[in-house]
Amino acid sequence: MDLTVGIDFGTSNSAVGLNVNGQPWLVEVEAGSKTLPTAVFFDARGKMHLGSAANKALIAGDEGRYMRALKSVLGTPLLREERLIGPKRQSLLDVIAKFLSELRTRTEDQIRQPISGVVSGRPVRFHSSNDAANDQALIDLTEAYTRAGFKHIDFLPEPEAAALAAQDLAAGEIGMVVDIGGGTSDFTVFRKDAGKADILASYGVRLGGTHLDRALSLDHVMPLFGAGTEVRRALAEGLLPVPATLFNDLATWQTIPFLYTKDTLRLVKDLQRHAVEPDKIDRLFEVIEAELGHDVAFAVEAGKIAANMGGQGVIELGLVEKGLTAALDQDAMDLSLARYKADLSEAVRETLTMAGIAPDAIGAVVYVGGTSLMSIVPNAVKTVLPNARAIQSEAFTAVVDGLAIAAGQKQYA
């Protein structure tokens, strides 16, 4: 008999789960781990490497194309644009379908049974205020699963899956899931009763860990590469700002690979000739020519994590220039991310309003997703729900646990 699995296809990490006797059982999707980075690397021969293998290939400096945050392009025109990836032209939709197909194959190899169905997690909203893009994103993800070989495809909002798996609430208690992933923030108010989750309201915004990384990169790293500097006009007097688009793309996980073109190199060379601060544009040229954009992004992410621990974070940029660093302490990070804290607080309030629930009715907040461990998240929630207790025990697996439980409840003809 063909099985149905639950798949948490995340912006940063992915996982697969099955329902075994009413309990979630997670697949070892790569050696020794039940989650894997949602990252791919196509080597020069076109072979695709997934997860940690993709990250290792990038770190080793192997020739090829690295991609991350693939989920963020769902619902956008970028998803279906064909580009040279490896030795052939393909779209990011093709890449996502191959990634999902590999998840299915790895699962089938472990359980030695064919898989025909999937209950996939999805954000409450892929795009905050664009209904057309939000609808298109679901169409895109459905197509990717179809291409990956799944015959029966269902979706469950990720925070609702986490609510289904929540264990530490008393019968009848009202809780809120705060699910902050790599690309979206989702909120669900639910009542726990007899092992089930009665969903009272769900709400979502397009805000996640990659947005925080981008803000920190733009504020603290991109100025070292020339952001905010000027160039001399070629045929007239006066100065012009260096194009901001270069730095916006370099600070955004999903657009980094598309900077590695001859056109971009020609543009940066021209900027070098006219730069008021040429040493900074020289660094930008090094990043583009040596394809170090993802290395810079990983350095920003590492600095963010260090600063979040309350110490002096340092963004190490020695791969670009020996000894180059950008300081990042908690106060500086909080200043850069202040607008996102306000957005999160407002999203909590909106979810309560949709549910018709007063703040003091929430007994517990279930924090889900790696970005929920960032201090700005509980700080934002506490401004609205100061008395609710925090549950963080299953931050990385709550969604896939709930999807696995839901998958066991599906029956197909």
PDB file of C-alpha atoms in Angstrom, residues 238-378:
ATOM      1  CA  GLY A 238      29.120  65.912 -10.302  1.00  0.00           C
ATOM      2  CA  LEU A 239      28.591  62.658  -8.447  1.00  0.00           C
ATOM      3  CA  LEU A 240      26.086  59.804  -8.597  1.00  0.00           C
ATOM      4  CA  PRO A 241      25.262  57.175  -5.964  1.00  0.00           C
ATOM      5  CA  VAL A 242      26.463  53.625  -6.544  1.00  0.00           C
ATOM      6  CA  PRO A 243      23.361  51.627  -7.679  1.00  0.00           C
ATOM      7  CA  ALA A 244      21.577  50.222  -4.615  1.00  0.00           C
ATOM      8  CA  THR A 245      20.224  47.261  -6.597  1.00  0.00           C
ATOM      9  CA  LEU A 246      23.647  45.591  -6.536  1.00  0.00           C
ATOM     10  CA  PHE A 247      23.713  45.560  -2.751  1.00  0.00           C
ATOM     11  CA  ASN A 248      20.072  44.612  -2.333  1.00  0.00           C
ATOM     12  CA  ASP A 249      20.646  41.540  -4.503  1.00  0.00           C
ATOM     13  CA  LEU A 250      23.935  40.675  -2.799  1.00  0.00           C
ATOM     14  CA  ALA A 251      22.227  40.828   0.616  1.00  0.00           C
ATOM     15  CA  THR A 252      19.333  38.570  -0.463  1.00  0.00           C
ATOM     16  CA  TRP A 253      19.897  34.802  -0.325  1.00  0.00           C
ATOM     17  CA  GLN A 254      17.799  33.859  -3.346  1.00  0.00           C
ATOM     18  CA  THR A 255      19.188  36.519  -5.725  1.00  0.00           C
ATOM     19  CA  ILE A 256      22.889  36.108  -4.972  1.00  0.00           C
ATOM     20  CA  PRO A 257      23.542  33.460  -7.693  1.00  0.00           C
ATOM     21  CA  PHE A 258      22.170  35.710 -10.420  1.00  0.00           C
ATOM     22  CA  LEU A 259      24.834  38.368  -9.823  1.00  0.00           C
ATOM     23  CA  TYR A 260      27.525  36.087 -11.192  1.00  0.00           C
ATOM     24  CA  THR A 261      27.333  37.300 -14.780  1.00  0.00           C
ATOM     25  CA  LYS A 262      29.619  39.074 -17.231  1.00  0.00           C
ATOM     26  CA  ASP A 263      27.227  42.028 -17.269  1.00  0.00           C
ATOM     27  CA  THR A 264      27.540  42.475 -13.504  1.00  0.00           C
ATOM     28  CA  LEU A 265      31.325  42.273 -13.667  1.00  0.00           C
ATOM     29  CA  ARG A 266      31.406  44.899 -16.438  1.00  0.00           C
ATOM     30  CA  LEU A 267      29.203  47.186 -14.343  1.00  0.00           C
ATOM     31  CA  VAL A 268      31.403  46.849 -11.264  1.00  0.00           C
ATOM     32  CA  LYS A 269      34.577  47.431 -13.314  1.00  0.00           C
ATOM     33  CA  ASP A 270      33.050  50.658 -14.581  1.00  0.00           C
ATOM     34  CA  LEU A 271      32.202  51.662 -11.013  1.00  0.00           C
ATOM     35  CA  GLN A 272      35.813  50.975 -10.005  1.00  0.00           C
ATOM     36  CA  ARG A 273      37.093  53.467 -12.594  1.00  0.00           C
ATOM     37  CA  HIS A 274      34.878  56.265 -11.301  1.00  0.00           C
ATOM     38  CA  ALA A 275      34.551  55.462  -7.610  1.00  0.00           C
ATOM     39  CA  VAL A 276      35.134  58.117  -4.978  1.00  0.00           C
ATOM     40  CA  GLU A 277      36.091  55.287  -2.571  1.00  0.00           C
ATOM     41  CA  PRO A 278      37.638  52.703  -4.934  1.00  0.00           C
ATOM     42  CA  ASP A 279      38.886  50.388  -2.164  1.00  0.00           C
ATOM     43  CA  LYS A 280      35.299  49.535  -1.262  1.00  0.00           C
ATOM     44  CA  ILE A 281      34.289  48.863  -4.864  1.00  0.00           C
ATOM     45  CA  ASP A 282      37.426  46.710  -5.184  1.00  0.00           C
ATOM     46  CA  ARG A 283      35.980  44.494  -2.446  1.00  0.00           C
ATOM     47  CA  LEU A 284      32.663  44.338  -4.295  1.00  0.00           C
ATOM     48  CA  PHE A 285      34.470  43.228  -7.441  1.00  0.00           C
ATOM     49  CA  GLU A 286      36.267  40.495  -5.479  1.00  0.00           C
ATOM     50  CA  VAL A 287      32.959  39.189  -4.106  1.00  0.00           C
ATOM     51  CA  ILE A 288      31.363  39.038  -7.562  1.00  0.00           C
ATOM     52  CA  GLU A 289      34.374  37.691  -9.445  1.00  0.00           C
ATOM     53  CA  ALA A 290      35.206  35.016  -6.841  1.00  0.00           C
ATOM     54  CA  GLU A 291      31.497  34.249  -6.255  1.00  0.00           C
ATOM     55  CA  LEU A 292      31.715  34.863  -2.515  1.00  0.00           C
ATOM     56  CA  GLY A 293      28.192  36.183  -2.026  1.00  0.00           C
ATOM     57  CA  HIS A 294      26.922  33.155  -0.123  1.00  0.00           C
ATOM     58  CA  ASP A 295      30.055  33.087   2.027  1.00  0.00           C
ATOM     59  CA  VAL A 296      29.274  36.668   3.018  1.00  0.00           C
ATOM     60  CA  ALA A 297      25.645  35.723   3.748  1.00  0.00           C
ATOM     61  CA  PHE A 298      26.746  32.830   5.971  1.00  0.00           C
ATOM     62  CA  ALA A 299      29.108  35.200   7.804  1.00  0.00           C
ATOM     63  CA  VAL A 300      26.221  37.594   8.454  1.00  0.00           C
ATOM     64  CA  GLU A 301      24.081  34.726   9.726  1.00  0.00           C
ATOM     65  CA  ALA A 302      26.873  33.563  12.064  1.00  0.00           C
ATOM     66  CA  GLY A 303      27.371  37.090  13.366  1.00  0.00           C
ATOM     67  CA  LYS A 304      23.635  37.407  13.996  1.00  0.00           C
ATOM     68  CA  ILE A 305      23.610  34.202  16.038  1.00  0.00           C
ATOM     69  CA  ALA A 306      26.612  35.325  18.083  1.00  0.00           C
ATOM     70  CA  ALA A 307      25.080  38.740  18.783  1.00  0.00           C
ATOM     71  CA  ASN A 308      21.806  37.081  19.759  1.00  0.00           C
ATOM     72  CA  MET A 309      23.652  35.262  22.529  1.00  0.00           C
ATOM     73  CA  GLY A 310      24.198  38.658  24.152  1.00  0.00           C
ATOM     74  CA  GLY A 311      27.860  39.047  23.321  1.00  0.00           C
ATOM     75  CA  GLN A 312      29.922  40.933  20.799  1.00  0.00           C
ATOM     76  CA  GLY A 313      29.124  39.403  17.431  1.00  0.00           C
ATOM     77  CA  VAL A 314      31.646  39.767  14.648  1.00  0.00           C
ATOM     78  CA  ILE A 315      30.893  39.307  10.974  1.00  0.00           C
ATOM     79  CA  GLU A 316      34.041  37.691   9.621  1.00  0.00           C
ATOM     80  CA  LEU A 317      34.840  38.773   6.054  1.00  0.00           C
ATOM     81  CA  GLY A 318      38.410  37.540   5.778  1.00  0.00           C
ATOM     82  CA  LEU A 319      37.598  35.591   2.605  1.00  0.00           C
ATOM     83  CA  VAL A 320      37.045  38.919   0.871  1.00  0.00           C
ATOM     84  CA  GLU A 321      39.983  40.782   2.379  1.00  0.00           C
ATOM     85  CA  LYS A 322      42.414  39.635   5.041  1.00  0.00           C
ATOM     86  CA  GLY A 323      41.404  40.924   8.453  1.00  0.00           C
ATOM     87  CA  LEU A 324      38.141  42.478   7.263  1.00  0.00           C
ATOM     88  CA  THR A 325      35.340  42.335   9.867  1.00  0.00           C
ATOM     89  CA  ALA A 326      32.158  44.139  10.802  1.00  0.00           C
ATOM     90  CA  ALA A 327      31.273  44.495  14.484  1.00  0.00           C
ATOM     91  CA  LEU A 328      27.747  43.530  15.501  1.00  0.00           C
ATOM     92  CA  ASP A 329      26.666  43.670  19.143  1.00  0.00           C
ATOM     93  CA  GLN A 330      23.177  43.142  20.563  1.00  0.00           C
ATOM     94  CA  ASP A 331      22.361  46.857  20.661  1.00  0.00           C
ATOM     95  CA  ALA A 332      23.369  47.419  17.033  1.00  0.00           C
ATOM     96  CA  MET A 333      21.411  44.376  15.942  1.00  0.00           C
ATOM     97  CA  ASP A 334      18.319  45.482  17.872  1.00  0.00           C
ATOM     98  CA  LEU A 335      18.501  48.878  16.182  1.00  0.00           C
ATOM     99  CA  SER A 336      18.705  47.319  12.721  1.00  0.00           C
ATOM    100  CA  LEU A 337      15.807  44.961  13.431  1.00  0.00           C
ATOM    101  CA  ALA A 338      13.547  47.318  15.407  1.00  0.00           C
ATOM    102  CA  ARG A 339      11.040  47.708  12.574  1.00  0.00           C
ATOM    103  CA  TYR A 340      10.608  43.930  12.404  1.00  0.00           C
ATOM    104  CA  LYS A 341       9.931  43.696  16.125  1.00  0.00           C
ATOM    105  CA  ALA A 342       7.068  46.148  15.653  1.00  0.00           C
ATOM    106  CA  ASP A 343       5.738  44.114  12.715  1.00  0.00           C
ATOM    107  CA  LEU A 344       5.755  40.928  14.806  1.00  0.00           C
ATOM    108  CA  SER A 345       3.903  42.581  17.697  1.00  0.00           C
ATOM    109  CA  GLU A 346       1.264  43.876  15.303  1.00  0.00           C
ATOM    110  CA  ALA A 347       0.863  40.408  13.751  1.00  0.00           C
ATOM    111  CA  VAL A 348       0.207  38.914  17.216  1.00  0.00           C
ATOM    112  CA  ARG A 349      -2.449  41.550  17.862  1.00  0.00           C
ATOM    113  CA  GLU A 350      -4.074  40.922  14.475  1.00  0.00           C
ATOM    114  CA  THR A 351      -4.258  37.177  15.125  1.00  0.00           C
ATOM    115  CA  LEU A 352      -5.941  37.772  18.501  1.00  0.00           C
ATOM    116  CA  THR A 353      -8.438  40.111  16.855  1.00  0.00           C
ATOM    117  CA  MET A 354      -9.258  37.533  14.185  1.00  0.00           C
ATOM    118  CA  ALA A 355      -9.803  34.906  16.884  1.00  0.00           C
ATOM    119  CA  GLY A 356     -11.901  37.214  19.050  1.00  0.00           C
ATOM    120  CA  ILE A 357      -9.611  36.442  21.978  1.00  0.00           C
ATOM    121  CA  ALA A 358      -8.303  38.823  24.640  1.00  0.00           C
ATOM    122  CA  PRO A 359      -4.538  38.706  25.339  1.00  0.00           C
ATOM    123  CA  ASP A 360      -5.010  37.366  28.867  1.00  0.00           C
ATOM    124  CA  ALA A 361      -6.912  34.348  27.480  1.00  0.00           C
ATOM    125  CA  ILE A 362      -3.707  32.945  25.963  1.00  0.00           C
ATOM    126  CA  GLY A 363      -2.167  30.480  28.392  1.00  0.00           C
ATOM    127  CA  ALA A 364       0.921  29.492  26.398  1.00  0.00           C
ATOM    128  CA  VAL A 365       2.915  30.550  23.362  1.00  0.00           C
ATOM    129  CA  VAL A 366       4.452  27.719  21.354  1.00  0.00           C
ATOM    130  CA  TYR A 367       7.565  29.008  19.582  1.00  0.00           C
ATOM    131  CA  VAL A 368       8.381  27.223  16.328  1.00  0.00           C
ATOM    132  CA  GLY A 369      11.121  27.689  13.735  1.00  0.00           C
ATOM    133  CA  GLY A 370      14.788  28.517  14.138  1.00  0.00           C
ATOM    134  CA  THR A 371      14.228  32.258  13.889  1.00  0.00           C
ATOM    135  CA  SER A 372      11.836  32.100  16.865  1.00  0.00           C
ATOM    136  CA  LEU A 373      14.979  31.694  18.980  1.00  0.00           C
ATOM    137  CA  MET A 374      16.057  35.238  18.068  1.00  0.00           C
ATOM    138  CA  SER A 375      15.523  37.496  21.078  1.00  0.00           C
ATOM    139  CA  ILE A 376      13.426  40.012  19.148  1.00  0.00           C
ATOM    140  CA  VAL A 377      10.691  37.385  18.698  1.00  0.00           C
ATOM    141  CA  PRO A 378       9.798  36.630  22.355  1.00  0.00           C
TER     142      PRO A 378
END
